[in-house]
Amino acid sequence: MREPADLRRQRILAAVQARGATRVADLAAELQVSVATLRRDVEELAREGRLRRGHGVARPLVAETVPADVPLPPSADGGPIAVVVPERHAYLYEALHGARTMFEEAGVRIALHIAPPVPGAEQPLVERALADGARGLLIAPRWRRRDTEEADYAWLSRLDVPVVLMERRPRRGSALHSVDTVCTDHWYGIHLAVDHLAGLGHRRIVLAARDDSPTARAVRAAFAEIAAGHPGVDKWAVTLSSPGAVPDPAAATGEPPVELVSLMAALGATAAVLHGDVDALMLVQSLRDNGVRVPEDCSVIAYDDVVAALGSTPLTAVSPPRAAVGRAAAELLLRRLGTRDPRGADAPVQRLELLPVLKVRGSTQAPHTAAAADSTLLPE
């Protein structure tokens, strides 16, 4: 039976009065309720004037001497964690959700900052957050172009608070090489996609990908390497997924270098990998408009798996562990701040890579015949 709120709050008061300042997360675990429920209890008790609350802790009304064996989380006396992510980025917002749950469980407050799509937008946001008292930074810079990425290395490396990069890999040997990072292994994700298609018998494959982010560049490089060396792939090509998927959309001509459906027809491709989901869903529609059925005439794999399953034909998709990336990044930062381990500040720098998975749905199947891979995609 669920414990009445009044009784639970009496137990909270008793624990805080006996121990002094106590972590909300510890009380939640002890009373077997969620951190959110415990936090609401503490807020109500504070409103009633029966205890005091801080960031992640409940305190008795009288001044207490905290025992040496009850360390307070840094958030009790320090500022929040600054989190900086790009505007309108569904993929990273899912990673942010994973990070948020970890910070909440630790009783650590976050201050979210959204970077607009302009070069150098992150630096003033970070500087403002630090001026407001942020004591750690979790960041996923947009980095549309390599030059803006390189420009960010210098100021990020000079920050005097712990920093964790999420879904970003600084250039090897750069000033940020020795900063904690958590990323998806996109090489492995593309390997899963190509291996799946080749295993079905597709020997000519096209990748249509963006070229305006570190993830996009990693996906394109991985496909070129894997397709070129795969014994089951005879021909392959890489093109843009859309005209605006470039580092500087304002400088785009308005027309892609090669229209994707035409490229597939010229190559005799029977399969395509698209980064990301929306472009993959639009390709399916374009193929249908040209009389090409998915998956009967052409197999399609999406890379991201944010909305891939929602198409009229649910798309097979490479699914990065977005929430897990966020949780791992938050865990690294908490350790670096000493909330997980007092020795965390001196722990070795970590560069973590988490493996994606392939979710097979209705958009991939074997070609009709062995000769299908040698025919043109579009009907005569």
mmCIF file of C-alpha atoms in Angstrom:
data_model
loop_
_atom_site.group_PDB
_atom_site.id
_atom_site.type_symbol
_atom_site.label_atom_id
_atom_site.label_comp_id
_atom_site.label_asym_id
_atom_site.label_seq_id
_atom_site.Cartn_x
_atom_site.Cartn_y
_atom_site.Cartn_z
ATOM 1 C CA MET A 1 0.000 0.000 0.000
ATOM 2 C CA ARG A 2 1.247 3.462 -0.840
ATOM 3 C CA GLU A 3 2.445 5.446 2.189
ATOM 4 C CA PRO A 4 0.317 8.545 2.954
ATOM 5 C CA ALA A 5 2.052 11.825 2.133
ATOM 6 C CA ASP A 6 1.686 13.145 5.701
ATOM 7 C CA LEU A 7 3.442 10.117 7.158
ATOM 8 C CA ARG A 8 6.182 10.262 4.545
ATOM 9 C CA ARG A 9 6.797 13.942 5.328
ATOM 10 C CA GLN A 10 7.056 13.174 9.035
ATOM 11 C CA ARG A 11 9.747 10.633 8.214
ATOM 12 C CA ILE A 12 11.558 13.209 6.086
ATOM 13 C CA LEU A 13 11.499 15.701 8.975
ATOM 14 C CA ALA A 14 12.775 13.108 11.412
ATOM 15 C CA ALA A 15 15.637 12.139 9.095
ATOM 16 C CA VAL A 16 16.698 15.740 8.442
ATOM 17 C CA GLN A 17 16.520 16.717 12.119
ATOM 18 C CA ALA A 18 18.596 13.685 13.074
ATOM 19 C CA ARG A 19 21.242 13.951 10.341
ATOM 20 C CA GLY A 20 21.358 17.594 9.364
ATOM 21 C CA ALA A 21 21.588 18.509 5.679
ATOM 22 C CA THR A 22 20.588 15.456 3.660
ATOM 23 C CA ARG A 23 20.506 14.779 -0.069
ATOM 24 C CA VAL A 24 17.046 14.671 -1.623
ATOM 25 C CA ALA A 25 18.183 11.777 -3.811
ATOM 26 C CA ASP A 26 19.273 9.792 -0.732
ATOM 27 C CA LEU A 27 15.948 10.405 1.009
ATOM 28 C CA ALA A 28 14.044 9.342 -2.100
ATOM 29 C CA ALA A 29 15.954 6.072 -2.266
ATOM 30 C CA GLU A 30 15.455 5.440 1.446
ATOM 31 C CA LEU A 31 11.701 6.093 1.303
ATOM 32 C CA GLN A 32 11.351 4.288 -2.048
ATOM 33 C CA VAL A 33 9.745 7.172 -3.924
ATOM 34 C CA SER A 34 10.848 9.158 -6.962
ATOM 35 C CA VAL A 35 13.155 12.143 -6.630
ATOM 36 C CA ALA A 36 10.357 14.327 -8.025
ATOM 37 C CA THR A 37 7.940 13.157 -5.304
ATOM 38 C CA LEU A 38 10.510 13.701 -2.571
ATOM 39 C CA ARG A 39 11.331 17.148 -3.936
ATOM 40 C CA ARG A 40 7.632 18.121 -3.797
ATOM 41 C CA ASP A 41 7.485 16.926 -0.190
ATOM 42 C CA VAL A 42 10.522 19.028 0.726
ATOM 43 C CA GLU A 43 9.059 22.069 -1.021
ATOM 44 C CA GLU A 44 5.801 21.687 0.900
ATOM 45 C CA LEU A 45 7.605 21.269 4.205
ATOM 46 C CA ALA A 46 9.668 24.369 3.422
ATOM 47 C CA ARG A 47 6.502 26.355 2.647
ATOM 48 C CA GLU A 48 5.127 25.278 6.009
ATOM 49 C CA GLY A 49 8.300 26.548 7.644
ATOM 50 C CA ARG A 50 9.283 23.128 8.987
ATOM 51 C CA LEU A 51 12.642 22.814 7.195
ATOM 52 C CA ARG A 52 14.875 24.647 4.746
ATOM 53 C CA ARG A 53 15.750 23.496 1.273
ATOM 54 C CA GLY A 54 18.753 24.072 -0.964
ATOM 55 C CA HIS A 55 19.787 22.743 -4.357
ATOM 56 C CA GLY A 56 19.400 18.990 -3.969
ATOM 57 C CA VAL A 57 19.343 18.991 -0.150
ATOM 58 C CA ALA A 58 16.909 19.361 2.741
ATOM 59 C CA ARG A 59 18.185 21.206 5.839
ATOM 60 C CA PRO A 60 16.838 21.546 9.375
ATOM 61 C CA LEU A 61 15.660 24.971 10.532
ATOM 62 C CA VAL A 62 18.347 25.271 13.186
ATOM 63 C CA ALA A 63 21.977 25.668 12.188
ATOM 64 C CA GLU A 64 23.591 22.273 12.048
ATOM 65 C CA THR A 65 27.070 20.899 12.220
ATOM 66 C CA VAL A 66 27.372 18.478 9.325
ATOM 67 C CA PRO A 67 29.119 15.248 10.315
ATOM 68 C CA ALA A 68 32.308 14.513 8.397
ATOM 69 C CA ASP A 69 30.848 11.290 7.055
ATOM 70 C CA VAL A 70 27.879 13.074 5.420
ATOM 71 C CA PRO A 71 29.426 15.007 2.497
ATOM 72 C CA LEU A 72 27.185 17.549 0.841
ATOM 73 C CA PRO A 73 26.797 17.543 -2.938
ATOM 74 C CA PRO A 74 28.555 20.514 -4.509
ATOM 75 C CA SER A 75 25.188 21.792 -5.767
ATOM 76 C CA ALA A 76 24.181 22.504 -2.174
ATOM 77 C CA ASP A 77 26.562 25.440 -2.040
ATOM 78 C CA GLY A 78 27.558 25.911 -5.679
ATOM 79 C CA GLY A 79 25.883 26.979 -8.876
ATOM 80 C CA PRO A 80 24.074 24.971 -11.539
ATOM 81 C CA ILE A 81 25.423 22.978 -14.453
ATOM 82 C CA ALA A 82 25.284 24.935 -17.700
ATOM 83 C CA VAL A 83 23.957 22.877 -20.627
ATOM 84 C CA VAL A 84 24.357 24.318 -24.131
ATOM 85 C CA VAL A 85 22.724 22.684 -27.173
ATOM 86 C CA PRO A 86 21.801 23.926 -30.677
ATOM 87 C CA GLU A 87 18.399 25.353 -31.483
ATOM 88 C CA ARG A 88 15.864 22.971 -33.103
ATOM 89 C CA HIS A 89 17.909 19.798 -32.784
ATOM 90 C CA ALA A 90 15.574 16.894 -31.939
ATOM 91 C CA TYR A 91 18.429 14.374 -31.825
ATOM 92 C CA LEU A 92 20.362 16.290 -29.153
ATOM 93 C CA TYR A 93 17.204 17.160 -27.228
ATOM 94 C CA GLU A 94 16.723 13.425 -26.600
ATOM 95 C CA ALA A 95 20.297 13.221 -25.345
ATOM 96 C CA LEU A 96 19.562 16.258 -23.166
ATOM 97 C CA HIS A 97 16.624 14.419 -21.610
ATOM 98 C CA GLY A 98 18.923 11.571 -20.633
ATOM 99 C CA ALA A 99 21.378 14.008 -19.053
ATOM 100 C CA ARG A 100 18.620 15.802 -17.207
ATOM 101 C CA THR A 101 17.432 12.635 -15.454
ATOM 102 C CA MET A 102 20.963 11.965 -14.194
ATOM 103 C CA PHE A 103 21.371 15.501 -12.845
ATOM 104 C CA GLU A 104 17.953 15.394 -11.160
ATOM 105 C CA GLU A 105 18.726 12.098 -9.468
ATOM 106 C CA ALA A 106 21.926 13.655 -8.124
ATOM 107 C CA GLY A 107 20.034 16.727 -6.916
ATOM 108 C CA VAL A 108 21.975 18.990 -9.270
ATOM 109 C CA ARG A 109 20.243 21.905 -10.955
ATOM 110 C CA ILE A 110 20.846 22.641 -14.631
ATOM 111 C CA ALA A 111 20.638 25.910 -16.550
ATOM 112 C CA LEU A 112 19.735 25.256 -20.197
ATOM 113 C CA HIS A 113 21.012 27.561 -22.953
ATOM 114 C CA ILE A 114 19.886 27.230 -26.591
ATOM 115 C CA ALA A 115 22.421 28.335 -29.207
ATOM 116 C CA PRO A 116 20.984 29.991 -32.353
ATOM 117 C CA PRO A 117 22.253 28.804 -35.770
ATOM 118 C CA VAL A 118 25.007 31.386 -36.200
ATOM 119 C CA PRO A 119 28.787 30.877 -35.974
ATOM 120 C CA GLY A 120 30.239 31.487 -32.522
ATOM 121 C CA ALA A 121 26.855 31.535 -30.776
ATOM 122 C CA GLU A 122 27.968 29.234 -27.963
ATOM 123 C CA GLN A 123 30.810 31.329 -26.519
ATOM 124 C CA PRO A 124 28.756 34.287 -25.216
ATOM 125 C CA LEU A 125 26.179 31.871 -23.776
ATOM 126 C CA VAL A 126 28.874 29.986 -21.882
ATOM 127 C CA GLU A 127 30.523 33.188 -20.664
ATOM 128 C CA ARG A 128 27.180 34.457 -19.378
ATOM 129 C CA ALA A 129 26.456 31.130 -17.659
ATOM 130 C CA LEU A 130 29.826 31.151 -15.908
ATOM 131 C CA ALA A 131 29.310 34.760 -14.832
ATOM 132 C CA ASP A 132 25.991 33.642 -13.300
ATOM 133 C CA GLY A 133 27.799 31.002 -11.243
ATOM 134 C CA ALA A 134 27.712 27.819 -13.340
ATOM 135 C CA ARG A 135 30.312 25.373 -12.031
ATOM 136 C CA GLY A 136 30.349 22.880 -14.883
ATOM 137 C CA LEU A 137 29.526 22.732 -18.597
ATOM 138 C CA LEU A 138 27.860 20.089 -20.735
ATOM 139 C CA ILE A 139 27.943 21.260 -24.348
ATOM 140 C CA ALA A 140 27.180 20.109 -27.884
ATOM 141 C CA PRO A 141 28.405 22.920 -30.173
ATOM 142 C CA ARG A 142 26.742 23.146 -33.574
ATOM 143 C CA TRP A 143 30.030 23.226 -35.514
ATOM 144 C CA ARG A 144 28.556 23.540 -39.012
ATOM 145 C CA ARG A 145 32.004 24.202 -40.484
ATOM 146 C CA ARG A 146 35.456 22.977 -39.587
ATOM 147 C CA ASP A 147 36.773 26.532 -39.206
ATOM 148 C CA THR A 148 34.166 27.417 -36.558
ATOM 149 C CA GLU A 149 34.960 24.134 -34.812
ATOM 150 C CA GLU A 150 38.658 24.968 -34.713
ATOM 151 C CA ALA A 151 37.886 28.492 -33.468
ATOM 152 C CA ASP A 152 35.974 27.076 -30.492
ATOM 153 C CA TYR A 153 38.857 24.857 -29.394
ATOM 154 C CA ALA A 154 40.856 27.715 -27.895
ATOM 155 C CA TRP A 155 38.271 29.311 -25.617
ATOM 156 C CA LEU A 156 36.702 25.995 -24.555
ATOM 157 C CA SER A 157 40.103 24.641 -23.535
ATOM 158 C CA ARG A 158 40.703 27.707 -21.333
ATOM 159 C CA LEU A 159 37.571 27.357 -19.182
ATOM 160 C CA ASP A 160 38.265 26.902 -15.492
ATOM 161 C CA VAL A 161 35.279 24.612 -14.862
ATOM 162 C CA PRO A 162 34.879 20.928 -15.813
ATOM 163 C CA VAL A 163 33.643 20.470 -19.394
ATOM 164 C CA VAL A 164 32.092 17.444 -21.122
ATOM 165 C CA LEU A 165 31.438 17.429 -24.875
ATOM 166 C CA MET A 166 28.361 15.514 -26.021
ATOM 167 C CA GLU A 167 28.239 13.954 -29.529
ATOM 168 C CA ARG A 168 31.304 15.917 -30.578
ATOM 169 C CA ARG A 169 34.835 14.625 -31.309
ATOM 170 C CA PRO A 170 37.546 17.295 -31.266
ATOM 171 C CA ARG A 171 40.329 16.861 -33.783
ATOM 172 C CA ARG A 172 43.089 14.600 -32.529
ATOM 173 C CA GLY A 173 45.960 16.558 -31.055
ATOM 174 C CA SER A 174 43.867 19.706 -30.719
ATOM 175 C CA ALA A 175 43.525 21.754 -27.547
ATOM 176 C CA LEU A 176 40.304 19.849 -26.748
ATOM 177 C CA HIS A 177 41.730 16.368 -27.253
ATOM 178 C CA SER A 178 42.127 16.053 -23.475
ATOM 179 C CA VAL A 179 38.511 16.992 -22.637
ATOM 180 C CA ASP A 180 35.934 14.374 -21.612
ATOM 181 C CA THR A 181 33.684 13.414 -24.531
ATOM 182 C CA VAL A 182 30.746 11.042 -25.034
ATOM 183 C CA CYS A 183 29.719 10.149 -28.589
ATOM 184 C CA THR A 184 27.874 7.612 -30.676
ATOM 185 C CA ASP A 185 30.144 5.362 -32.744
ATOM 186 C CA HIS A 186 28.779 6.473 -36.123
ATOM 187 C CA TRP A 187 31.298 4.300 -38.014
ATOM 188 C CA TYR A 188 29.665 1.273 -36.440
ATOM 189 C CA GLY A 189 26.189 2.575 -37.269
ATOM 190 C CA ILE A 190 27.057 2.875 -40.959
ATOM 191 C CA HIS A 191 28.711 -0.542 -40.803
ATOM 192 C CA LEU A 192 25.415 -2.003 -39.547
ATOM 193 C CA ALA A 193 23.476 -0.357 -42.384
ATOM 194 C CA VAL A 194 25.817 -1.393 -45.196
ATOM 195 C CA ASP A 195 26.235 -4.905 -43.836
ATOM 196 C CA HIS A 196 22.454 -5.333 -43.579
ATOM 197 C CA LEU A 197 21.860 -4.197 -47.157
ATOM 198 C CA ALA A 198 24.746 -6.232 -48.581
ATOM 199 C CA GLY A 199 23.525 -9.261 -46.665
ATOM 200 C CA LEU A 200 20.148 -8.914 -48.357
ATOM 201 C CA GLY A 201 21.885 -8.887 -51.765
ATOM 202 C CA HIS A 202 22.048 -5.155 -52.543
ATOM 203 C CA ARG A 203 25.306 -4.509 -54.364
ATOM 204 C CA ARG A 204 24.815 -0.871 -55.398
ATOM 205 C CA ILE A 205 24.092 1.553 -52.581
ATOM 206 C CA VAL A 206 23.813 5.335 -52.303
ATOM 207 C CA LEU A 207 24.319 7.423 -49.173
ATOM 208 C CA ALA A 208 22.512 10.749 -49.075
ATOM 209 C CA ALA A 209 23.728 12.696 -46.061
ATOM 210 C CA ARG A 210 24.004 16.156 -44.649
ATOM 211 C CA ASP A 211 27.360 17.941 -44.587
ATOM 212 C CA ASP A 212 26.756 20.575 -41.938
ATOM 213 C CA SER A 213 27.671 18.957 -38.620
ATOM 214 C CA PRO A 214 30.341 16.733 -37.067
ATOM 215 C CA THR A 215 27.878 13.837 -37.103
ATOM 216 C CA ALA A 216 27.138 14.331 -40.784
ATOM 217 C CA ARG A 217 30.818 14.444 -41.645
ATOM 218 C CA ALA A 218 31.468 11.289 -39.602
ATOM 219 C CA VAL A 219 28.621 9.473 -41.372
ATOM 220 C CA ARG A 220 29.871 10.457 -44.839
ATOM 221 C CA ALA A 221 33.469 9.452 -44.090
ATOM 222 C CA ALA A 222 32.395 6.140 -42.566
ATOM 223 C CA PHE A 223 30.231 5.231 -45.571
ATOM 224 C CA ALA A 224 32.999 5.968 -48.070
ATOM 225 C CA GLU A 225 35.439 3.803 -46.124
ATOM 226 C CA ILE A 226 33.066 0.913 -45.473
ATOM 227 C CA ALA A 227 31.437 0.769 -48.912
ATOM 228 C CA ALA A 228 34.803 0.945 -50.677
ATOM 229 C CA GLY A 229 36.113 -2.030 -48.711
ATOM 230 C CA HIS A 230 32.989 -4.181 -48.455
ATOM 231 C CA PRO A 231 33.142 -7.353 -50.596
ATOM 232 C CA GLY A 232 29.373 -7.276 -51.103
ATOM 233 C CA VAL A 233 29.277 -3.760 -52.587
ATOM 234 C CA ASP A 234 30.077 -3.277 -56.275
ATOM 235 C CA LYS A 235 29.186 0.404 -56.717
ATOM 236 C CA TRP A 236 28.409 3.204 -54.316
ATOM 237 C CA ALA A 237 28.008 6.972 -54.267
ATOM 238 C CA VAL A 238 27.606 9.822 -51.772
ATOM 239 C CA THR A 239 25.450 12.894 -52.332
ATOM 240 C CA LEU A 240 23.710 15.596 -50.331
ATOM 241 C CA SER A 241 20.410 14.676 -48.728
ATOM 242 C CA SER A 242 19.024 18.152 -49.500
ATOM 243 C CA PRO A 243 20.335 21.394 -51.029
ATOM 244 C CA GLY A 244 20.390 23.153 -47.655
ATOM 245 C CA ALA A 245 22.312 20.418 -45.839
ATOM 246 C CA VAL A 246 25.623 22.260 -46.241
ATOM 247 C CA PRO A 247 27.777 24.303 -43.838
ATOM 248 C CA ASP A 248 26.558 27.638 -45.236
ATOM 249 C CA PRO A 249 22.984 27.347 -46.592
ATOM 250 C CA ALA A 250 22.996 31.043 -47.539
ATOM 251 C CA ALA A 251 25.715 30.313 -50.098
ATOM 252 C CA ALA A 252 23.925 27.308 -51.602
ATOM 253 C CA THR A 253 22.876 27.580 -55.238
ATOM 254 C CA GLY A 254 19.407 26.159 -54.538
ATOM 255 C CA GLU A 255 20.022 22.964 -56.525
ATOM 256 C CA PRO A 256 21.729 19.799 -55.253
ATOM 257 C CA PRO A 257 24.843 18.617 -57.122
ATOM 258 C CA VAL A 258 22.916 15.554 -58.311
ATOM 259 C CA GLU A 259 19.208 14.868 -57.773
ATOM 260 C CA LEU A 260 19.074 11.775 -55.567
ATOM 261 C CA VAL A 261 16.530 9.691 -57.467
ATOM 262 C CA SER A 262 18.352 10.369 -60.737
ATOM 263 C CA LEU A 263 21.675 9.427 -59.152
ATOM 264 C CA MET A 264 20.219 6.143 -57.947
ATOM 265 C CA ALA A 265 18.870 5.413 -61.412
ATOM 266 C CA ALA A 266 22.193 6.207 -63.089
ATOM 267 C CA LEU A 267 24.055 3.983 -60.638
ATOM 268 C CA GLY A 268 21.505 1.180 -60.840
ATOM 269 C CA ALA A 269 21.226 1.388 -57.052
ATOM 270 C CA THR A 270 18.681 -0.767 -55.288
ATOM 271 C CA ALA A 271 19.229 0.678 -51.817
ATOM 272 C CA ALA A 272 19.885 3.981 -50.072
ATOM 273 C CA VAL A 273 20.972 5.140 -46.637
ATOM 274 C CA LEU A 274 19.689 8.575 -45.608
ATOM 275 C CA HIS A 275 20.877 10.913 -42.863
ATOM 276 C CA GLY A 276 18.463 11.759 -41.268
ATOM 277 C CA ASP A 277 14.897 10.536 -40.859
ATOM 278 C CA VAL A 278 12.990 13.387 -42.515
ATOM 279 C CA ASP A 279 15.124 13.194 -45.647
ATOM 280 C CA ALA A 280 14.613 9.421 -45.716
ATOM 281 C CA LEU A 281 10.842 9.787 -45.471
ATOM 282 C CA MET A 282 10.906 12.384 -48.253
ATOM 283 C CA LEU A 283 12.947 10.037 -50.437
ATOM 284 C CA VAL A 284 10.314 7.331 -50.036
ATOM 285 C CA GLN A 285 7.680 9.815 -51.193
ATOM 286 C CA SER A 286 9.822 10.906 -54.157
ATOM 287 C CA LEU A 287 10.455 7.313 -55.193
ATOM 288 C CA ARG A 288 6.749 6.565 -54.996
ATOM 289 C CA ASP A 289 6.002 9.589 -57.197
ATOM 290 C CA ASN A 290 8.401 8.101 -59.762
ATOM 291 C CA GLY A 291 6.758 4.678 -59.660
ATOM 292 C CA VAL A 292 9.389 3.075 -57.445
ATOM 293 C CA ARG A 293 8.077 1.036 -54.517
ATOM 294 C CA VAL A 294 9.781 0.720 -51.113
ATOM 295 C CA PRO A 295 10.921 -1.923 -50.297
ATOM 296 C CA GLU A 296 9.880 -3.963 -53.360
ATOM 297 C CA ASP A 297 11.980 -1.965 -55.834
ATOM 298 C CA CYS A 298 14.299 -0.100 -53.486
ATOM 299 C CA SER A 299 15.342 -0.578 -49.856
ATOM 300 C CA VAL A 300 15.812 2.488 -47.633
ATOM 301 C CA ILE A 301 17.568 2.883 -44.274
ATOM 302 C CA ALA A 302 17.309 6.045 -42.183
ATOM 303 C CA TYR A 303 20.062 7.227 -39.870
ATOM 304 C CA ASP A 304 18.807 8.786 -36.586
ATOM 305 C CA ASP A 305 15.564 6.922 -35.760
ATOM 306 C CA VAL A 306 13.778 9.903 -34.284
ATOM 307 C CA VAL A 307 10.661 9.625 -36.500
ATOM 308 C CA ALA A 308 11.690 6.820 -38.900
ATOM 309 C CA ALA A 309 9.077 4.410 -37.547
ATOM 310 C CA LEU A 310 6.220 6.851 -38.237
ATOM 311 C CA GLY A 311 6.247 6.703 -42.042
ATOM 312 C CA SER A 312 3.524 5.026 -44.075
ATOM 313 C CA THR A 313 6.242 2.436 -44.619
ATOM 314 C CA PRO A 314 8.078 2.228 -41.257
ATOM 315 C CA LEU A 315 11.740 2.687 -42.035
ATOM 316 C CA THR A 316 14.569 0.410 -41.030
ATOM 317 C CA ALA A 317 16.883 2.717 -39.111
ATOM 318 C CA VAL A 318 20.227 3.031 -37.401
ATOM 319 C CA SER A 319 19.287 4.080 -33.883
ATOM 320 C CA PRO A 320 21.981 5.892 -31.873
ATOM 321 C CA PRO A 321 21.653 5.584 -28.067
ATOM 322 C CA ARG A 322 20.673 9.231 -27.643
ATOM 323 C CA ALA A 323 19.390 9.149 -24.071
ATOM 324 C CA ALA A 324 22.280 6.905 -23.001
ATOM 325 C CA VAL A 325 24.767 9.382 -24.479
ATOM 326 C CA GLY A 326 23.212 12.136 -22.359
ATOM 327 C CA ARG A 327 23.246 10.001 -19.229
ATOM 328 C CA ALA A 328 26.875 9.010 -19.748
ATOM 329 C CA ALA A 329 27.888 12.634 -20.353
ATOM 330 C CA ALA A 330 26.120 13.746 -17.176
ATOM 331 C CA GLU A 331 27.715 10.905 -15.234
ATOM 332 C CA LEU A 332 31.171 11.986 -16.426
ATOM 333 C CA LEU A 333 30.537 15.582 -15.399
ATOM 334 C CA LEU A 334 29.138 14.589 -11.996
ATOM 335 C CA ARG A 335 32.200 12.456 -11.381
ATOM 336 C CA ARG A 336 34.472 15.288 -12.445
ATOM 337 C CA LEU A 337 32.677 17.575 -9.965
ATOM 338 C CA GLY A 338 33.088 15.050 -7.168
ATOM 339 C CA THR A 339 29.421 14.187 -6.628
ATOM 340 C CA ARG A 340 30.018 10.557 -7.632
ATOM 341 C CA ASP A 341 33.563 10.132 -6.350
ATOM 342 C CA PRO A 342 35.653 12.609 -4.316
ATOM 343 C CA ARG A 343 38.619 11.605 -6.481
ATOM 344 C CA GLY A 344 36.728 12.261 -9.711
ATOM 345 C CA ALA A 345 38.413 15.586 -10.390
ATOM 346 C CA ASP A 346 41.735 13.774 -10.799
ATOM 347 C CA ALA A 347 40.389 10.816 -12.802
ATOM 348 C CA PRO A 348 41.821 10.172 -16.303
ATOM 349 C CA VAL A 349 40.107 11.956 -19.176
ATOM 350 C CA GLN A 350 37.632 9.702 -20.957
ATOM 351 C CA ARG A 351 36.556 9.581 -24.598
ATOM 352 C CA LEU A 352 33.515 7.295 -24.565
ATOM 353 C CA GLU A 353 31.831 5.831 -27.650
ATOM 354 C CA LEU A 354 28.457 4.103 -27.370
ATOM 355 C CA LEU A 355 27.308 1.701 -30.084
ATOM 356 C CA PRO A 356 24.077 2.279 -32.019
ATOM 357 C CA VAL A 357 21.742 -0.538 -33.052
ATOM 358 C CA LEU A 358 19.921 -1.338 -36.293
ATOM 359 C CA LYS A 359 16.138 -1.547 -36.027
ATOM 360 C CA VAL A 360 14.826 -3.568 -38.963
ATOM 361 C CA ARG A 361 11.354 -2.545 -40.101
ATOM 362 C CA GLY A 362 9.432 -2.634 -43.363
ATOM 363 C CA SER A 363 11.629 -0.594 -45.705
ATOM 364 C CA THR A 364 14.325 -3.182 -46.477
ATOM 365 C CA GLN A 365 14.192 -6.532 -48.218
ATOM 366 C CA ALA A 366 16.203 -8.538 -50.739
ATOM 367 C CA PRO A 367 16.201 -7.379 -54.396
ATOM 368 C CA HIS A 368 13.794 -9.297 -56.620
ATOM 369 C CA THR A 369 16.548 -11.103 -58.487
ATOM 370 C CA ALA A 370 20.325 -11.122 -58.713
ATOM 371 C CA ALA A 371 19.957 -9.114 -61.929
ATOM 372 C CA ALA A 372 18.050 -6.376 -60.123
ATOM 373 C CA ALA A 373 21.261 -4.765 -58.945
ATOM 374 C CA ASP A 374 22.373 -4.351 -62.591
ATOM 375 C CA SER A 375 19.177 -2.672 -63.809
ATOM 376 C CA THR A 376 18.224 0.977 -63.704
ATOM 377 C CA LEU A 377 16.057 2.031 -60.782
ATOM 378 C CA LEU A 378 13.379 3.936 -62.647
ATOM 379 C CA PRO A 379 10.958 2.217 -65.054
ATOM 380 C CA GLU A 380 11.406 2.803 -68.792
#
